[in-house]
PDB file of C-alpha atoms in Angstrom:
ATOM      1  CA  MET A   1     -11.848 -12.352  13.387  1.00 41.00           C
ATOM      2  CA  ASP A   2     -10.355 -14.110  16.364  1.00 44.00           C
ATOM      3  CA  GLN A   3     -12.091 -15.379  19.396  1.00 45.00           C
ATOM      4  CA  GLU A   4     -10.902 -12.549  21.611  1.00 46.00           C
ATOM      5  CA  ASN A   5     -12.525  -9.909  19.389  1.00 46.00           C
ATOM      6  CA  ILE A   6     -15.660 -11.835  18.911  1.00 44.00           C
ATOM      7  CA  ARG A   7     -16.201 -11.708  22.792  1.00 45.00           C
ATOM      8  CA  ILE A   8     -15.591  -7.964  22.739  1.00 45.00           C
ATOM      9  CA  ILE A   9     -17.854  -7.171  19.804  1.00 52.00           C
ATOM     10  CA  VAL A  10     -20.761  -9.446  20.594  1.00 54.00           C
ATOM     11  CA  PRO A  11     -23.077  -7.814  23.005  1.00 59.00           C
ATOM     12  CA  HIS A  12     -23.868 -10.188  25.952  1.00 66.00           C
ATOM     13  CA  VAL A  13     -27.358  -8.906  25.885  1.00 65.00           C
ATOM     14  CA  PHE A  14     -27.853 -10.409  22.366  1.00 72.00           C
ATOM     15  CA  VAL A  15     -26.407 -13.697  23.369  1.00 76.00           C
ATOM     16  CA  GLN A  16     -28.707 -13.888  26.352  1.00 78.00           C
ATOM     17  CA  LYS A  17     -31.770 -12.908  24.214  1.00 78.00           C
ATOM     18  CA  LEU A  18     -30.913 -15.770  21.891  1.00 81.00           C
ATOM     19  CA  GLN A  19     -30.530 -18.194  24.730  1.00 83.00           C
ATOM     20  CA  ALA A  20     -33.945 -17.000  26.087  1.00 84.00           C
ATOM     21  CA  ALA A  21     -35.565 -17.347  22.610  1.00 84.00           C
ATOM     22  CA  PHE A  22     -34.414 -20.990  22.498  1.00 82.00           C
ATOM     23  CA  ALA A  23     -35.976 -21.630  25.892  1.00 85.00           C
ATOM     24  CA  SER A  24     -39.414 -20.505  24.482  1.00 88.00           C
ATOM     25  CA  CYS A  25     -39.345 -21.386  20.852  1.00 93.00           C
ATOM     26  CA  ALA A  26     -37.792 -23.916  18.325  1.00 95.00           C
ATOM     27  CA  PHE A  27     -36.696 -21.447  15.629  1.00 97.00           C
ATOM     28  CA  VAL A  28     -34.782 -18.082  15.725  1.00 95.00           C
ATOM     29  CA  PHE A  29     -34.589 -15.999  12.440  1.00 96.00           C
ATOM     30  CA  ILE A  30     -31.744 -13.456  12.658  1.00 94.00           C
ATOM     31  CA  SER A  31     -31.873 -10.699   9.974  1.00 93.00           C
ATOM     32  CA  ALA A  32     -29.221  -8.232   9.616  1.00 89.00           C
ATOM     33  CA  HIS A  33     -27.039  -6.955   6.715  1.00 84.00           C
ATOM     34  CA  THR A  34     -23.496  -8.110   6.003  1.00 82.00           C
ATOM     35  CA  GLY A  35     -21.068  -7.088   8.732  1.00 76.00           C
ATOM     36  CA  TRP A  36     -23.517  -7.312  11.679  1.00 77.00           C
ATOM     37  CA  GLY A  37     -21.811 -10.352  13.187  1.00 77.00           C
ATOM     38  CA  LYS A  38     -24.631 -12.782  12.708  1.00 84.00           C
ATOM     39  CA  THR A  39     -22.419 -15.801  12.000  1.00 86.00           C
ATOM     40  CA  SER A  40     -19.752 -14.720  14.586  1.00 79.00           C
ATOM     41  CA  VAL A  41     -22.240 -14.476  17.383  1.00 78.00           C
ATOM     42  CA  VAL A  42     -23.684 -17.807  16.666  1.00 86.00           C
ATOM     43  CA  GLU A  43     -20.300 -19.308  16.327  1.00 84.00           C
ATOM     44  CA  ALA A  44     -19.212 -17.958  19.554  1.00 77.00           C
ATOM     45  CA  LEU A  45     -22.597 -19.090  21.418  1.00 81.00           C
ATOM     46  CA  LEU A  46     -22.304 -22.692  19.911  1.00 87.00           C
ATOM     47  CA  ALA A  47     -18.500 -23.035  20.101  1.00 85.00           C
ATOM     48  CA  ASP A  48     -18.747 -25.914  22.578  1.00 90.00           C
ATOM     49  CA  ARG A  49     -22.090 -27.327  21.619  1.00 92.00           C
ATOM     50  CA  PRO A  50     -22.604 -30.126  18.997  1.00 96.00           C
ATOM     51  CA  HIS A  51     -24.652 -28.582  16.046  1.00 96.00           C
ATOM     52  CA  THR A  52     -25.233 -29.013  12.235  1.00 97.00           C
ATOM     53  CA  TYR A  53     -23.988 -25.940  10.441  1.00 96.00           C
ATOM     54  CA  VAL A  54     -24.991 -25.419   6.722  1.00 96.00           C
ATOM     55  CA  SER A  55     -24.807 -22.622   4.411  1.00 95.00           C
ATOM     56  CA  LEU A  56     -27.732 -22.542   2.026  1.00 94.00           C
ATOM     57  CA  TRP A  57     -25.190 -21.541  -0.702  1.00 93.00           C
ATOM     58  CA  GLU A  58     -24.338 -25.250  -0.721  1.00 92.00           C
ATOM     59  CA  ARG A  59     -26.715 -27.355  -2.824  1.00 87.00           C
ATOM     60  CA  ASP A  60     -27.090 -30.176  -0.364  1.00 91.00           C
ATOM     61  CA  ALA A  61     -27.611 -27.938   2.716  1.00 94.00           C
ATOM     62  CA  LEU A  62     -31.200 -28.675   3.297  1.00 93.00           C
ATOM     63  CA  LYS A  63     -30.593 -32.526   3.044  1.00 94.00           C
ATOM     64  CA  ARG A  64     -27.729 -32.287   5.300  1.00 96.00           C
ATOM     65  CA  ALA A  65     -29.790 -30.314   7.845  1.00 97.00           C
ATOM     66  CA  GLY A  66     -32.564 -32.850   7.691  1.00 96.00           C
ATOM     67  CA  GLU A  67     -30.006 -35.493   8.663  1.00 96.00           C
ATOM     68  CA  ASP A  68     -29.228 -33.540  11.909  1.00 97.00           C
ATOM     69  CA  THR A  69     -28.630 -35.679  14.963  1.00 96.00           C
ATOM     70  CA  THR A  70     -27.503 -33.013  17.339  1.00 97.00           C
ATOM     71  CA  GLY A  71     -30.863 -31.221  17.921  1.00 95.00           C
ATOM     72  CA  LEU A  72     -29.385 -27.912  16.853  1.00 96.00           C
ATOM     73  CA  ILE A  73     -29.289 -26.628  13.215  1.00 97.00           C
ATOM     74  CA  VAL A  74     -27.796 -23.445  11.883  1.00 97.00           C
ATOM     75  CA  LEU A  75     -29.035 -22.408   8.457  1.00 97.00           C
ATOM     76  CA  ASP A  76     -26.692 -19.745   7.434  1.00 96.00           C
ATOM     77  CA  ASP A  77     -27.045 -17.568   4.378  1.00 95.00           C
ATOM     78  CA  PHE A  78     -30.746 -18.050   4.396  1.00 95.00           C
ATOM     79  CA  HIS A  79     -31.248 -15.505   1.709  1.00 93.00           C
ATOM     80  CA  GLY A  80     -29.630 -18.139  -0.632  1.00 92.00           C
ATOM     81  CA  ILE A  81     -32.867 -20.170  -0.430  1.00 91.00           C
ATOM     82  CA  TYR A  82     -34.363 -18.067  -3.262  1.00 86.00           C
ATOM     83  CA  ASP A  83     -31.769 -19.571  -5.701  1.00 85.00           C
ATOM     84  CA  TYR A  84     -33.297 -23.006  -5.000  1.00 82.00           C
ATOM     85  CA  GLU A  85     -36.090 -24.357  -7.251  1.00 83.00           C
ATOM     86  CA  ASP A  86     -39.046 -24.618  -4.722  1.00 88.00           C
ATOM     87  CA  GLY A  87     -36.816 -23.226  -1.987  1.00 89.00           C
ATOM     88  CA  GLU A  88     -39.739 -22.046   0.128  1.00 92.00           C
ATOM     89  CA  ALA A  89     -41.512 -25.348  -0.044  1.00 94.00           C
ATOM     90  CA  ALA A  90     -38.260 -27.176   0.773  1.00 93.00           C
ATOM     91  CA  VAL A  91     -37.628 -25.067   3.883  1.00 94.00           C
ATOM     92  CA  LEU A  92     -41.231 -25.405   5.115  1.00 95.00           C
ATOM     93  CA  SER A  93     -41.123 -29.084   4.693  1.00 95.00           C
ATOM     94  CA  LEU A  94     -37.821 -29.067   6.692  1.00 96.00           C
ATOM     95  CA  LEU A  95     -38.898 -27.093   9.469  1.00 96.00           C
ATOM     96  CA  ARG A  96     -42.287 -29.002   9.859  1.00 95.00           C
ATOM     97  CA  ALA A  97     -40.541 -32.345   9.783  1.00 96.00           C
ATOM     98  CA  LEU A  98     -37.954 -31.641  12.487  1.00 96.00           C
ATOM     99  CA  PRO A  99     -38.472 -33.224  15.859  1.00 94.00           C
ATOM    100  CA  PRO A 100     -40.133 -31.099  18.365  1.00 90.00           C
ATOM    101  CA  ASP A 101     -36.901 -30.807  20.570  1.00 92.00           C
ATOM    102  CA  THR A 102     -34.777 -29.704  17.690  1.00 95.00           C
ATOM    103  CA  ARG A 103     -33.731 -26.013  17.622  1.00 95.00           C
ATOM    104  CA  CYS A 104     -32.907 -24.083  14.549  1.00 97.00           C
ATOM    105  CA  ILE A 105     -31.215 -20.701  13.877  1.00 96.00           C
ATOM    106  CA  LEU A 106     -31.700 -18.986  10.575  1.00 97.00           C
ATOM    107  CA  LEU A 107     -29.298 -16.405   9.575  1.00 96.00           C
ATOM    108  CA  SER A 108     -30.138 -13.872   6.585  1.00 95.00           C
ATOM    109  CA  ARG A 109     -29.075 -10.770   5.074  1.00 93.00           C
ATOM    110  CA  ALA A 110     -32.741 -10.405   3.742  1.00 92.00           C
ATOM    111  CA  ASP A 111     -35.702  -9.316   5.769  1.00 93.00           C
ATOM    112  CA  PHE A 112     -38.084 -11.813   7.478  1.00 95.00           C
ATOM    113  CA  PRO A 113     -40.059 -13.484   4.739  1.00 95.00           C
ATOM    114  CA  GLU A 114     -43.807 -13.438   4.893  1.00 95.00           C
ATOM    115  CA  TRP A 115     -44.142 -17.186   4.205  1.00 95.00           C
ATOM    116  CA  LEU A 116     -42.547 -17.847   7.698  1.00 97.00           C
ATOM    117  CA  LEU A 117     -45.268 -15.796   9.394  1.00 96.00           C
ATOM    118  CA  PRO A 118     -47.177 -18.895  10.629  1.00 96.00           C
ATOM    119  CA  PHE A 119     -44.127 -20.010  12.648  1.00 96.00           C
ATOM    120  CA  LEU A 120     -43.944 -16.457  14.148  1.00 95.00           C
ATOM    121  CA  GLU A 121     -47.760 -16.252  14.822  1.00 96.00           C
ATOM    122  CA  THR A 122     -47.805 -19.651  16.640  1.00 95.00           C
ATOM    123  CA  GLY A 123     -44.899 -18.844  18.791  1.00 94.00           C
ATOM    124  CA  GLN A 124     -42.523 -21.446  17.147  1.00 95.00           C
ATOM    125  CA  MET A 125     -40.196 -18.705  15.849  1.00 96.00           C
ATOM    126  CA  GLU A 126     -38.742 -15.500  17.099  1.00 94.00           C
ATOM    127  CA  HIS A 127     -37.460 -12.908  14.671  1.00 94.00           C
ATOM    128  CA  MET A 128     -34.332 -10.959  15.847  1.00 90.00           C
ATOM    129  CA  PRO A 129     -33.561  -8.002  13.590  1.00 89.00           C
ATOM    130  CA  HIS A 130     -30.233  -6.188  13.257  1.00 83.00           C
ATOM    131  CA  SER A 131     -31.334  -3.824  16.127  1.00 81.00           C
ATOM    132  CA  ASP A 132     -30.988  -6.726  18.426  1.00 78.00           C
ATOM    133  CA  LEU A 133     -27.197  -7.040  17.441  1.00 75.00           C
ATOM    134  CA  ALA A 134     -26.641  -3.338  17.832  1.00 80.00           C
ATOM    135  CA  LEU A 135     -24.360  -1.955  20.433  1.00 82.00           C
ATOM    136  CA  ASP A 136     -25.918   0.813  22.718  1.00 85.00           C
ATOM    137  CA  LEU A 137     -23.884   3.722  23.786  1.00 88.00           C
ATOM    138  CA  ARG A 138     -22.565   2.133  26.835  1.00 87.00           C
ATOM    139  CA  GLU A 139     -21.391  -0.964  24.842  1.00 82.00           C
ATOM    140  CA  LEU A 140     -19.905   1.190  22.213  1.00 84.00           C
ATOM    141  CA  ARG A 141     -17.973   3.155  24.811  1.00 87.00           C
ATOM    142  CA  GLU A 142     -16.661  -0.217  26.452  1.00 84.00           C
ATOM    143  CA  LEU A 143     -15.742  -1.566  23.060  1.00 79.00           C
ATOM    144  CA  LEU A 144     -13.534   1.425  22.311  1.00 83.00           C
ATOM    145  CA  GLU A 145     -12.006   1.327  25.777  1.00 86.00           C
ATOM    146  CA  ARG A 146     -11.279  -2.412  25.601  1.00 81.00           C
ATOM    147  CA  MET A 147      -9.639  -2.008  22.157  1.00 78.00           C
ATOM    148  CA  GLU A 148      -7.665   0.952  23.558  1.00 84.00           C
ATOM    149  CA  PHE A 149      -9.077   3.429  21.177  1.00 84.00           C
ATOM    150  CA  PHE A 150      -9.723   7.069  21.946  1.00 87.00           C
ATOM    151  CA  VAL A 151     -13.193   7.465  23.456  1.00 88.00           C
ATOM    152  CA  PRO A 152     -14.714  10.693  22.313  1.00 89.00           C
ATOM    153  CA  ALA A 153     -16.841  13.095  24.260  1.00 92.00           C
ATOM    154  CA  PRO A 154     -20.487  11.916  24.844  1.00 91.00           C
ATOM    155  CA  ASP A 155     -22.008  14.077  22.119  1.00 92.00           C
ATOM    156  CA  VAL A 156     -19.418  12.857  19.580  1.00 91.00           C
ATOM    157  CA  LEU A 157     -19.915   9.220  20.680  1.00 90.00           C
ATOM    158  CA  GLU A 158     -23.648   9.568  20.245  1.00 91.00           C
ATOM    159  CA  ASN A 159     -22.876  10.917  16.578  1.00 90.00           C
ATOM    160  CA  VAL A 160     -20.763   7.852  15.944  1.00 87.00           C
ATOM    161  CA  TRP A 161     -23.495   5.485  17.263  1.00 86.00           C
ATOM    162  CA  GLU A 162     -26.075   7.383  14.887  1.00 87.00           C
ATOM    163  CA  LEU A 163     -23.712   6.895  11.922  1.00 86.00           C
ATOM    164  CA  THR A 164     -23.054   3.340  12.570  1.00 82.00           C
ATOM    165  CA  GLN A 165     -26.501   2.464  14.102  1.00 82.00           C
ATOM    166  CA  GLY A 166     -24.660   0.376  16.609  1.00 81.00           C
ATOM    167  CA  ASN A 167     -23.213  -1.916  14.007  1.00 78.00           C
ATOM    168  CA  PRO A 168     -20.232  -3.561  15.973  1.00 68.00           C
ATOM    169  CA  SER A 169     -18.201  -4.056  12.725  1.00 67.00           C
ATOM    170  CA  LEU A 170     -18.211  -0.380  11.823  1.00 66.00           C
TER     171      LEU A 170
END
């Protein structure tokens, strides 16, 4: 997906919410199924900011994340942690060892894991489910207009939204 389409598809409300979350907590856990634009929105947001990006499908990802010097870490494919031996313990150790001013975005296809609840309950982490990435009816209409697609009648547009649940990739 090219940069122009990313700007069209990514709801500005979501980007603003992500920025606000970072102002109030160190970690943001974004959970959404494949195709919701998790990685794209984070790439667009961080395009001009130094950060450490790792995919947890890579075996040395947690080690490289722990060596971060930018103060901003993206742990993509977080659901891959379950393939690690002692993966939960390794992530908990990493998150607890990070300097207080380091921010971390965790992107996952899986739901928010219960073992991270202490970070949520203490206000260190915010969970952003797929509904935060969803387009509302106005954003869906604007997307169709910008891409020069036919914009259906309001009741048909609402049906399209219900079928896609606001998923910008659909």
